[in-house]
Coordinates of C-alpha atoms and ligand atoms in Angstrom, one line a residue:
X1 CA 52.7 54.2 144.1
X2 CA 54.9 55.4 146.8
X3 CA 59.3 55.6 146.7
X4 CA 60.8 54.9 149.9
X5 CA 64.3 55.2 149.9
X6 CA 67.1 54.2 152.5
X7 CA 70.6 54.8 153.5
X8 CA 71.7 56.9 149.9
X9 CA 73.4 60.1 150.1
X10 CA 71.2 61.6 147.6
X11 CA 67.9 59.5 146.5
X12 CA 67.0 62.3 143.2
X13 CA 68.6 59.6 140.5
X14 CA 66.8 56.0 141.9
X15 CA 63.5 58.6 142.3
X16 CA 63.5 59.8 138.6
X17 CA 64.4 56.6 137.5
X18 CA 60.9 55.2 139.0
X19 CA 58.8 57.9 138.0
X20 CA 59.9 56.8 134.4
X21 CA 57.8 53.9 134.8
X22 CA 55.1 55.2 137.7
X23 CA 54.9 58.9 137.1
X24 CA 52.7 60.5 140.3
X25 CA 55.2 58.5 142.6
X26 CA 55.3 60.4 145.4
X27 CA 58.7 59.9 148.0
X28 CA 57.6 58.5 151.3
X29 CA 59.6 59.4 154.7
X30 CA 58.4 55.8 156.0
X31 CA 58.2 52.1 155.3
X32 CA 55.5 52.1 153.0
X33 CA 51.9 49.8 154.6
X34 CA 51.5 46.5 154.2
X35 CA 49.6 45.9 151.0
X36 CA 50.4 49.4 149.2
X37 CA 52.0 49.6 145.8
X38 CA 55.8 50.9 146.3
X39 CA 59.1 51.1 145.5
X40 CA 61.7 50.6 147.6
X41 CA 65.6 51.4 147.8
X42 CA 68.0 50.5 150.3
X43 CA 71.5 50.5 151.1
X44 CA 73.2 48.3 153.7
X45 CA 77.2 48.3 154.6
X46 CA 77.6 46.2 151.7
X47 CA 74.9 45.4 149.6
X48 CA 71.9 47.3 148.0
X49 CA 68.1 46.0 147.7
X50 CA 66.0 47.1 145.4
X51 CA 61.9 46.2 145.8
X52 CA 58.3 46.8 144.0
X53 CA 55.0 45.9 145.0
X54 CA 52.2 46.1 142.4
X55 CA 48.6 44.9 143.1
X56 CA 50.0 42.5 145.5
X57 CA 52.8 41.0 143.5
X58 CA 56.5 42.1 144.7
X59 CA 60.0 41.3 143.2
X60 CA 63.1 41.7 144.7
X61 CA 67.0 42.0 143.6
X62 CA 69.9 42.5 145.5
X63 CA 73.8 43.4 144.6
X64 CA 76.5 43.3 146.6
X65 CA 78.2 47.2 146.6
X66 CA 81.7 48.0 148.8
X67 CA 81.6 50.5 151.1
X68 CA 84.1 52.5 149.2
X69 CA 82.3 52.7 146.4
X70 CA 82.4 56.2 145.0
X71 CA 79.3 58.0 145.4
X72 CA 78.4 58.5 141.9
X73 CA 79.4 54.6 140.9
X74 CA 77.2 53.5 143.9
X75 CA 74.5 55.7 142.8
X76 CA 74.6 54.4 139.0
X77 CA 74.7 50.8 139.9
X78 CA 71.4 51.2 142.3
X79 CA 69.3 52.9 139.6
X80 CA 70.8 49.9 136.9
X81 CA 69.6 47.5 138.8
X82 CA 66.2 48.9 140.0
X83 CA 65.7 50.1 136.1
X84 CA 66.2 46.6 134.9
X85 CA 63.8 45.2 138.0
X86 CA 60.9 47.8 136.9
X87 CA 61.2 47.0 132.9
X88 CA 60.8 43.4 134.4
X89 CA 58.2 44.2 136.5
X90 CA 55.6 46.5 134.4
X91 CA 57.1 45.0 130.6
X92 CA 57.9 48.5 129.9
X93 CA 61.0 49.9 128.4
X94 CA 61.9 53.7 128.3
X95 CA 63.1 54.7 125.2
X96 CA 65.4 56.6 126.0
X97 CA 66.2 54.0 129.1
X98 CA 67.4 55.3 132.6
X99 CA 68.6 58.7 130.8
X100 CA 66.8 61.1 132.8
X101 CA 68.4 64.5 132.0
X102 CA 66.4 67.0 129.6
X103 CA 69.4 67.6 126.9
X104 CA 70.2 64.1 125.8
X105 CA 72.1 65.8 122.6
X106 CA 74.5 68.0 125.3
X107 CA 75.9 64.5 126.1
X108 CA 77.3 64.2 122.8
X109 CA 78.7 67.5 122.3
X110 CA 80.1 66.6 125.8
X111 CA 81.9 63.3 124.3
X112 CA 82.8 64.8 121.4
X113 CA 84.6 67.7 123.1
X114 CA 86.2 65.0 125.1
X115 CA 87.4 63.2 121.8
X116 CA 85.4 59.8 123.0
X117 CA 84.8 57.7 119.2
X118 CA 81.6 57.6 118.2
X119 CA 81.8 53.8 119.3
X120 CA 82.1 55.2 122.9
X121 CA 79.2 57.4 122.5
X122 CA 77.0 54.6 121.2
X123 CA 78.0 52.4 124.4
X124 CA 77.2 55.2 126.5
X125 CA 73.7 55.2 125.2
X126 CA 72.9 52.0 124.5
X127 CA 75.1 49.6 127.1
X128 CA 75.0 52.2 130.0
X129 CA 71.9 53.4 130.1
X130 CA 69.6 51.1 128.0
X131 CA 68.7 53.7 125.5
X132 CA 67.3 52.3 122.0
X133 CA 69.2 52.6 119.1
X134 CA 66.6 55.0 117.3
X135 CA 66.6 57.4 120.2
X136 CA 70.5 57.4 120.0
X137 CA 70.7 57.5 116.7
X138 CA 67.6 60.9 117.1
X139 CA 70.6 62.3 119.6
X140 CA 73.9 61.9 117.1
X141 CA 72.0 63.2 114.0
X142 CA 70.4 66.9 115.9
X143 CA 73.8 66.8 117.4
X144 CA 75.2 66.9 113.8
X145 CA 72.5 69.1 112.2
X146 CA 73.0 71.8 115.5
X147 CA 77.0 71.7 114.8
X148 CA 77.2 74.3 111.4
X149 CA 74.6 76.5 113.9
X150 CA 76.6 76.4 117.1
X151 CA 79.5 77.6 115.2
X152 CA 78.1 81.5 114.6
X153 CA 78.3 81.8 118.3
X154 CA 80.9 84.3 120.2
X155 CA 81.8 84.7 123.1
X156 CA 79.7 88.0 123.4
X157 CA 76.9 87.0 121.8
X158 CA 73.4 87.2 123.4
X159 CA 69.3 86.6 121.6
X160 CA 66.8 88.6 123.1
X161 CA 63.4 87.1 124.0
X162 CA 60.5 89.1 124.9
X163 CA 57.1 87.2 126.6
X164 CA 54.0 88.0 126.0
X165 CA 51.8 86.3 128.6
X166 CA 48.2 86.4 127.1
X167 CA 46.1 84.0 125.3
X168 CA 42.6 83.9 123.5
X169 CA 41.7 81.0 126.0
X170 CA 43.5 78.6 128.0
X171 CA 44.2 75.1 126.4
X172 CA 43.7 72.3 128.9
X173 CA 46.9 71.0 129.3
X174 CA 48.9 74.7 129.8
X175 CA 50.6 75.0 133.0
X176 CA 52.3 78.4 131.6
X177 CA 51.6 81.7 133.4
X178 CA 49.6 83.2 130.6
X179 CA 46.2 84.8 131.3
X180 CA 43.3 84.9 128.7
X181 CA 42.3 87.7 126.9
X182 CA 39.1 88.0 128.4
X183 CA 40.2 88.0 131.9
X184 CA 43.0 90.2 131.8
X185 CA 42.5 92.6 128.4
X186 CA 42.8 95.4 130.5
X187 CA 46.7 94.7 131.3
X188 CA 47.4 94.4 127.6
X189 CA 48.0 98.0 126.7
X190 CA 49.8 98.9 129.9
X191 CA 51.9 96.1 129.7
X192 CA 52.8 96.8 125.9
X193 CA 53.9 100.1 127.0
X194 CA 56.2 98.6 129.9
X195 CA 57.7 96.0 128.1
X196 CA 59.0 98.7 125.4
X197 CA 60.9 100.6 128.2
X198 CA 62.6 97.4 129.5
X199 CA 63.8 96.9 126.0
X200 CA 65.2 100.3 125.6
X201 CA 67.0 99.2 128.8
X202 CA 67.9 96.1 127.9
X203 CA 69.1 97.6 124.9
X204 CA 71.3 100.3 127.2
X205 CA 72.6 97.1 128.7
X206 CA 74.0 95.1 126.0
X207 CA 75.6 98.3 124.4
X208 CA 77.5 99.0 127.7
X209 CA 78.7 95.1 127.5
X210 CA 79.6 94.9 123.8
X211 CA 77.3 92.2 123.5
X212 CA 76.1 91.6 119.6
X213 CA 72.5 90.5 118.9
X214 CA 72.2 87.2 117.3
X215 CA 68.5 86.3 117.5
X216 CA 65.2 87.9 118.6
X217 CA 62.4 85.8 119.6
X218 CA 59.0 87.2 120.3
X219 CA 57.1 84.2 122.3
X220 CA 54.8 83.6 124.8
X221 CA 51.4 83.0 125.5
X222 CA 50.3 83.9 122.1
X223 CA 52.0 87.6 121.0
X224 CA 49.3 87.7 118.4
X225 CA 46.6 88.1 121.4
X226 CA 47.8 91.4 121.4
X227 CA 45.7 94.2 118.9
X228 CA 47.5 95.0 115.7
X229 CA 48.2 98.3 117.0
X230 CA 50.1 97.2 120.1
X231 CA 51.7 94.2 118.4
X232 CA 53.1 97.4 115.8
X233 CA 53.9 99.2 118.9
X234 CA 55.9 96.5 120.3
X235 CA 57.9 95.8 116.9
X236 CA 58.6 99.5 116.4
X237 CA 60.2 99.6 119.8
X238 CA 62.0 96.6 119.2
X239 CA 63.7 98.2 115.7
X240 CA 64.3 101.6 117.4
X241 CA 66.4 99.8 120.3
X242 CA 67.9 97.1 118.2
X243 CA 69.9 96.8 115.0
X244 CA 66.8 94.4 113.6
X245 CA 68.5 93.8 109.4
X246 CA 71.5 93.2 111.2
X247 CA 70.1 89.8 113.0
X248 CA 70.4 86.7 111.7
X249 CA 66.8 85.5 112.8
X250 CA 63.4 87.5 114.0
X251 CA 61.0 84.9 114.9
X252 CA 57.4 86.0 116.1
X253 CA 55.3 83.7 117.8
X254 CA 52.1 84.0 115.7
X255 CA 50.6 81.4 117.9
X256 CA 46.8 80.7 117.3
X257 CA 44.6 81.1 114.0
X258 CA 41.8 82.2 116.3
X259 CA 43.7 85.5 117.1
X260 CA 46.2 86.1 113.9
X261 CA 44.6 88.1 111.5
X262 CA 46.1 89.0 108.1
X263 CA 46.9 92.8 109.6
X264 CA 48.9 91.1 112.5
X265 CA 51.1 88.6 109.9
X266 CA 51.2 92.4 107.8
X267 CA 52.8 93.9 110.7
X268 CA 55.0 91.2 112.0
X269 CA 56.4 91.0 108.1
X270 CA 56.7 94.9 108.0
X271 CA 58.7 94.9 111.5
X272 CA 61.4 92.3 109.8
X273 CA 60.4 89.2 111.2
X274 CA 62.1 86.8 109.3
X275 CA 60.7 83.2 110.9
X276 CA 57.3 83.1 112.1
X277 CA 55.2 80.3 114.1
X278 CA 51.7 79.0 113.6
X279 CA 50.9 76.1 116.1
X280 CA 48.2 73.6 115.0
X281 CA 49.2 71.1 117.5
X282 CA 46.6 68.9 115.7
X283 CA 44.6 69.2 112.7
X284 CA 41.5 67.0 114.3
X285 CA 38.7 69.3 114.9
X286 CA 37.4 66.7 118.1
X287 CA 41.1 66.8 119.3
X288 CA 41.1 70.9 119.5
X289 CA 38.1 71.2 121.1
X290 CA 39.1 68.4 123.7
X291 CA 42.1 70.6 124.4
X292 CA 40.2 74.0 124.8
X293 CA 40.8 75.5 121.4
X294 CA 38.0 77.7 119.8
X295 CA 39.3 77.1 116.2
X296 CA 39.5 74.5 113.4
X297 CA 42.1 72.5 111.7
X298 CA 40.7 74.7 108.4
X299 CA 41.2 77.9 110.3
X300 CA 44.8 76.7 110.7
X301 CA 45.2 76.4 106.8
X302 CA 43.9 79.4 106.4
X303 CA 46.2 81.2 108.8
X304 CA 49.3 79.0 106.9
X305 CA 47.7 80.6 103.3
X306 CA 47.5 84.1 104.3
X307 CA 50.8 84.1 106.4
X308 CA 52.5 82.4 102.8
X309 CA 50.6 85.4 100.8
X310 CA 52.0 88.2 102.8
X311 CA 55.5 86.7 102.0
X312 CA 56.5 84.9 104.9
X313 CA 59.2 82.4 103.6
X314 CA 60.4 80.7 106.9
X315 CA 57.4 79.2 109.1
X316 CA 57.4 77.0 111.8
X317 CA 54.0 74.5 113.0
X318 CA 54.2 72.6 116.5
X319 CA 52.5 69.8 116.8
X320 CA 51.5 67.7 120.7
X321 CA 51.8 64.1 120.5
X322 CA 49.7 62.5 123.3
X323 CA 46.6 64.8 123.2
X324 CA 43.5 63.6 124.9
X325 CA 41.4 62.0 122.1
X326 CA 44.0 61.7 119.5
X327 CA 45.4 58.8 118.5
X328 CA 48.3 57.1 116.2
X329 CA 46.3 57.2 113.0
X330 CA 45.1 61.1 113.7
X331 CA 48.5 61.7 114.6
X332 CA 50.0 60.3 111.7
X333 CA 47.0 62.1 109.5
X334 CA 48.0 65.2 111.0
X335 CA 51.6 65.2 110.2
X336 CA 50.4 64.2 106.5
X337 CA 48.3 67.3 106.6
X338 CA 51.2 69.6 107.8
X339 CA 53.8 68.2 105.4
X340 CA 51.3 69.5 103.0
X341 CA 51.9 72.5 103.4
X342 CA 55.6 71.9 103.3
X343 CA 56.7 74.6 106.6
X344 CA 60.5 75.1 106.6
X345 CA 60.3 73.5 110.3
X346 CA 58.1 71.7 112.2
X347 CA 58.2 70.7 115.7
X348 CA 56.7 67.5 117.7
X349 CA 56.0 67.9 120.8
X350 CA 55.2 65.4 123.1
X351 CA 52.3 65.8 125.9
X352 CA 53.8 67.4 129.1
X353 CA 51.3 67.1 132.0
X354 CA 52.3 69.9 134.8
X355 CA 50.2 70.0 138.2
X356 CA 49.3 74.2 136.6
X357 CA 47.4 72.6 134.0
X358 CA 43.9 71.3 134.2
X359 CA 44.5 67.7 132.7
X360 CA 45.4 65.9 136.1
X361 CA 49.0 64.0 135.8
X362 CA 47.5 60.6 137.3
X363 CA 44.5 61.0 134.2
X364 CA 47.0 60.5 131.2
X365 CA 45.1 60.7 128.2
X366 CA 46.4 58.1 126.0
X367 CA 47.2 54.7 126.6
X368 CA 51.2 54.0 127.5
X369 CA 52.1 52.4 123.6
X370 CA 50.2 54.7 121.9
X371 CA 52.7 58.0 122.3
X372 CA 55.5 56.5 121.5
X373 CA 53.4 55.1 118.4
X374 CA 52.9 58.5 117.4
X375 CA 56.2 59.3 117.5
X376 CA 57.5 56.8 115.5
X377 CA 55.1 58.0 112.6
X378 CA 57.9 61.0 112.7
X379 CA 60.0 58.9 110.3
X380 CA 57.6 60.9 107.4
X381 CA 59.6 63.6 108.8
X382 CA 62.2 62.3 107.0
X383 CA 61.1 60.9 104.3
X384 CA 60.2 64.3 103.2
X385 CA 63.4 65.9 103.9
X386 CA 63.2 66.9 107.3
X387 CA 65.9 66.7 109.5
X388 CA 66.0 67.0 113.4
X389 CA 68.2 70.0 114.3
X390 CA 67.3 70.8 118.5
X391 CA 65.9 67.9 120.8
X392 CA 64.9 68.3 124.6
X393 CA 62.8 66.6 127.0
X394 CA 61.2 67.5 130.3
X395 CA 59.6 66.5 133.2
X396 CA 56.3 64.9 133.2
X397 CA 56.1 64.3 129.9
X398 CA 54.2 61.6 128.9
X399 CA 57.1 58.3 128.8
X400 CA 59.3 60.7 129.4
X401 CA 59.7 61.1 125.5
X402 CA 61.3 64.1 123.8
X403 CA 60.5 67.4 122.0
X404 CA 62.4 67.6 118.5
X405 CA 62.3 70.4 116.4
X406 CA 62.9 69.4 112.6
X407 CA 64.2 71.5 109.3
X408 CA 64.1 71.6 106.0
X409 CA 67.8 72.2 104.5
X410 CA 68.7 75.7 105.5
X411 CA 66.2 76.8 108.0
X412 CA 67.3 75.8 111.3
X413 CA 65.7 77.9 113.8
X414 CA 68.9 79.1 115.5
X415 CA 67.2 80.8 118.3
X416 CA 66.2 77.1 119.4
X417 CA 69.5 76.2 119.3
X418 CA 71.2 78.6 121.0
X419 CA 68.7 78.3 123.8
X420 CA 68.7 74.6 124.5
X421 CA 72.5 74.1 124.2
X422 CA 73.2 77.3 126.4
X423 CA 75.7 78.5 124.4
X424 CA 74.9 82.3 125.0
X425 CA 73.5 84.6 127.1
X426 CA 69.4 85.0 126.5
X427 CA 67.9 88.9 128.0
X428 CA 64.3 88.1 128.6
X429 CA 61.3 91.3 128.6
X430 CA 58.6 90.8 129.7
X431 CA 56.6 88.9 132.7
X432 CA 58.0 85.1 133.3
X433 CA 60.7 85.9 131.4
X434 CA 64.0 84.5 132.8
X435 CA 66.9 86.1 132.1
X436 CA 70.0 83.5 131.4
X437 CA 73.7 84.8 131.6
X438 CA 75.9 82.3 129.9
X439 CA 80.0 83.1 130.3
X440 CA 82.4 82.8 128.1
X441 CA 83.9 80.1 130.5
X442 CA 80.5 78.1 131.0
X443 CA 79.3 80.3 134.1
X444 CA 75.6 80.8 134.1
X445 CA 73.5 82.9 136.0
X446 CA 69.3 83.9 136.1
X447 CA 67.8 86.8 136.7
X448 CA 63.8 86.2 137.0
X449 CA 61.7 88.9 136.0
X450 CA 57.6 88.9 137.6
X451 CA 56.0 85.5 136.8
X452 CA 52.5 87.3 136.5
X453 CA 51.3 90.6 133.9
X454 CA 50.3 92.8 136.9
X455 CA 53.5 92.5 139.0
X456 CA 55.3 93.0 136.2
X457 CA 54.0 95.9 135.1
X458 CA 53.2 97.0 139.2
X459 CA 57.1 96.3 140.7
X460 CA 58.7 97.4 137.0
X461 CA 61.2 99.1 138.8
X462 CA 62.2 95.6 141.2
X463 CA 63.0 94.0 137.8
X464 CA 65.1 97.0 136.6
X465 CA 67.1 97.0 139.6
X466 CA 67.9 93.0 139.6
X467 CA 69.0 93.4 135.8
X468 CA 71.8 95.4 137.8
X469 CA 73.5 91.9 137.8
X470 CA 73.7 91.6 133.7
X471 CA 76.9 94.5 134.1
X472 CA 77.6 92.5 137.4
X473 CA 78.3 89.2 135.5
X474 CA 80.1 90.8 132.3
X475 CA 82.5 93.2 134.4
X476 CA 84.7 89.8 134.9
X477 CA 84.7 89.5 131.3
X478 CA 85.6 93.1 130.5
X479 CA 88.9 91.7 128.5
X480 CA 87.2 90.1 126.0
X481 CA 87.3 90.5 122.3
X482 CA 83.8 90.4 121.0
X483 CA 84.7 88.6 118.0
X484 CA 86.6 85.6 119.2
X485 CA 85.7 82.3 118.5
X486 CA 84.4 80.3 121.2
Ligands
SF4_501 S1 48.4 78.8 123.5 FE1 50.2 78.0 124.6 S2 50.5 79.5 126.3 FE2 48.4 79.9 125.5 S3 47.0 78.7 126.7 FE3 47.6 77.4 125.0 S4 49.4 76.2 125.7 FE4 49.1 77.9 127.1

């Protein structure tokens, strides 16, 4: 399927709004050939045509549109009426409509803030842009659950996250930098050692600009890829550069059974984690070897046993809806097997296919229906208490569905938050870490360290230098009091 588009100022909207329904699209420069599948978009002096061929079928609407017309009316109206022609066209219907943006719960913080009623909000969703009423509904109630969180911010508040880029193997549909173990074990220990001197200078930075620690995250890759020795070295230079009890969360990544032993969940307790991670994504033996994973579902219950042993009280398990071989009844068994356990969160993922990872995008796995099927089993989610508390979506994921992270009462991971909704400043360590300096007044900046372990630890110095602008951005907020509200 090709997208040719004509006479628009800007054709990113119409685009994304065709890719929810063909997702390789590619944008054509010409008239697409006689015969091929395509989209197209026009716009004439006073009238706009949208077009699509499939297998030798096409349909055609038009709308008149004046030529004064502002640009961002103009561009709305084009992508109505070519959403509506392609839900006619393929019987699809997005769930979350012609909303094409990753933060779908930003909008209503955005309404609220500008006092629109909740009726508003609903119409805005629903009437605008065709969203269904559960995915609304999804937005208002994370939006609700996020508010009591978003409320510890301050204006100099910052998290800290630190990356650690290495994995016991590579699961088939990763397109994240991270390099395996066995390829790359040698860049562990060095690595290790430079990540603990960017945190003492990360720590030298947010001391010079009064900022207060809210969260730590320790993430990656898989942090427990990392020997117990180095993952204690790593912790201990996070508690001599930080004020660790004095955070409200700690979270540590412990990833992957097939690499977190009951030494590493010792240490990360020890260190003052206080929120861990341990990612099943599935708990069908077929489906984890389909994906690249060398354990079981079993060795996942294990991992959950020992980590509950050792004490940890606050455990998070992500789960991928739309893995190859799965389907709504696995799904739905796996949930059953998580709630089981009873975690304090767990989050649903849905399938993101990148062009880095080795599932091609135009080989989806699962059949269109059966994704959002699996979703829809997340209503045991709240049967059993759970309630959705951060939300986002990206591109390429599979119907453009969403990533929701739900809680039990009291455990919302606030790092998550924070993150998503951009509400503070987030000083990454670590290779493809990304640096996000979030203003007082909204302004946001990145600073990107290395992508890759060996450039990092290689050009340490370039990444040193560029966190230059971290006092940069603050020095126009020298004024402010550290403990004002938002
Ligand atoms: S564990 Fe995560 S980061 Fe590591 S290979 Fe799998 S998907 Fe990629």
């Amino acid at each position: 399927m090709e997208i040719y588009i004509r006479g628009l100022a800007s054709g990113y909207e119409p685009e994304h709004v065709t890719r929810l329904f063909f997702r390789p699209a590619l944008l054509a420069k010409r008239w697409p050939a006689r015969g091929a599948d395509a989209v197209a978009v026009l716009r004439g002096k006073k009238r706009f045509v949208c077009g699509v061929r499939m297998n030798g079928l096409c349909a055609v609407r038009t709308a008149p549109l004046a030529q004064d017309t502002p640009p961002e009316q103009a561009e709305y109206e084009i992508c109505r009426l070519l959403f509506l022609l392609l839900c006619e066209a393929t019987g699809r219907r997005p769930a979350w409509g012609m909303l094409t943006g990753v933060r779908p719960v930003r909008l209503v913080h955005d309404m609220r803030r500008a006092g629109k009623a909740q009726e508003e909000i609903e119409s805005f969703f629903r009437d605008k842009y065709f969203a269904d009423g559960e995915k609304y509904k999804l937005a208002v109630r994370t939006a609700d659950n996020q508010a009591p969180v978003l409320a510890l911010n301050t204006p100099r508040s910052y998290s800290l996250y630190i990356s650690i880029p290495f994995c016991p193997s590579r699961c088939s549909y990763c397109s994240f930098v991270s390099r395996t173990t066995a390829e790359s074990g040698s860049l562990i220990e060095p690595y290790v050692q430079a990540l603990c001197r960017e945190l003492a200078e990360i720590s030298a930075l947010a001391r010079r600009n009064r900022l207060r620690l809210e969260t730590i995250y320790i993430g990656g890759g898989t942090p427990t890829a990392v020997s117990a020795a180095q993952l204690r070295t790593l912790m201990q230079a996070v508690r001599d550069n930080f004020d660790v009890p004095a955070v409200r969360e700690y979270t540590v990544e412990a990833g992957r059974p097939d690499c977190t032993t009951p030494e590493k969940l010792a240490v990360i307790k020890e260190y003052g984690a206080t929120r861990i991670s341990i990612n099943p994504q599935t708990l069908s033996d077929e489906v984890l070897a389909a994906i690249g994973r060398r354990h079981t579902a079993q060795d996942v219950l294990d991992c959950f046993a020992q980590a509950r042993r050792l004490g940890h009280g606050n455990i998070n398990m992500d789960l991928i809806a739309g893995l190859p071989l799965d389907t709504p009844a696995r799904f739905a068994q796996t949930l059953q097997g998580v709630l089981a356990l009873a975690p304090e969160n767990i989050t649903v993922h849905t399938l993101t296919l990148k062009r880095a990872s080795n599932l091609v995008i135009e080989h989806a796995p699962n059949a269109y229906g059966d994704v959002a099927r699996m979703l829809d089993s997340c209503a045991l989610l709240g049967e059993n208490g759970y309630e959705p508390y951060y939300l986002y979506r990206q591109k390429g994921t599979l119907q453009n569905l969403e990533n929701t992270g739900y809680t039990r009462p009291g455990y919302a991971g606030l790092y998550n938050v924070f993150i998503m909704e951009e509400v503070h400043t987030i000083l990454s360590a670590g290779a493809g870490g990304s640096t996000k300096l979030v203003g007082p007044d909204g302004h946001i900046r990145r600073i990107f360290n290395h992508k890759y372990p060996l450039e990092y630890i290689e050009r340490f110095d370039v990444v040193q230098a560029r966190k230059q602008g971290v006092d940069d951005f603050y020095a126009k907020y020298a004024d402010l009091d550290p403990e004002t509200a938002r």
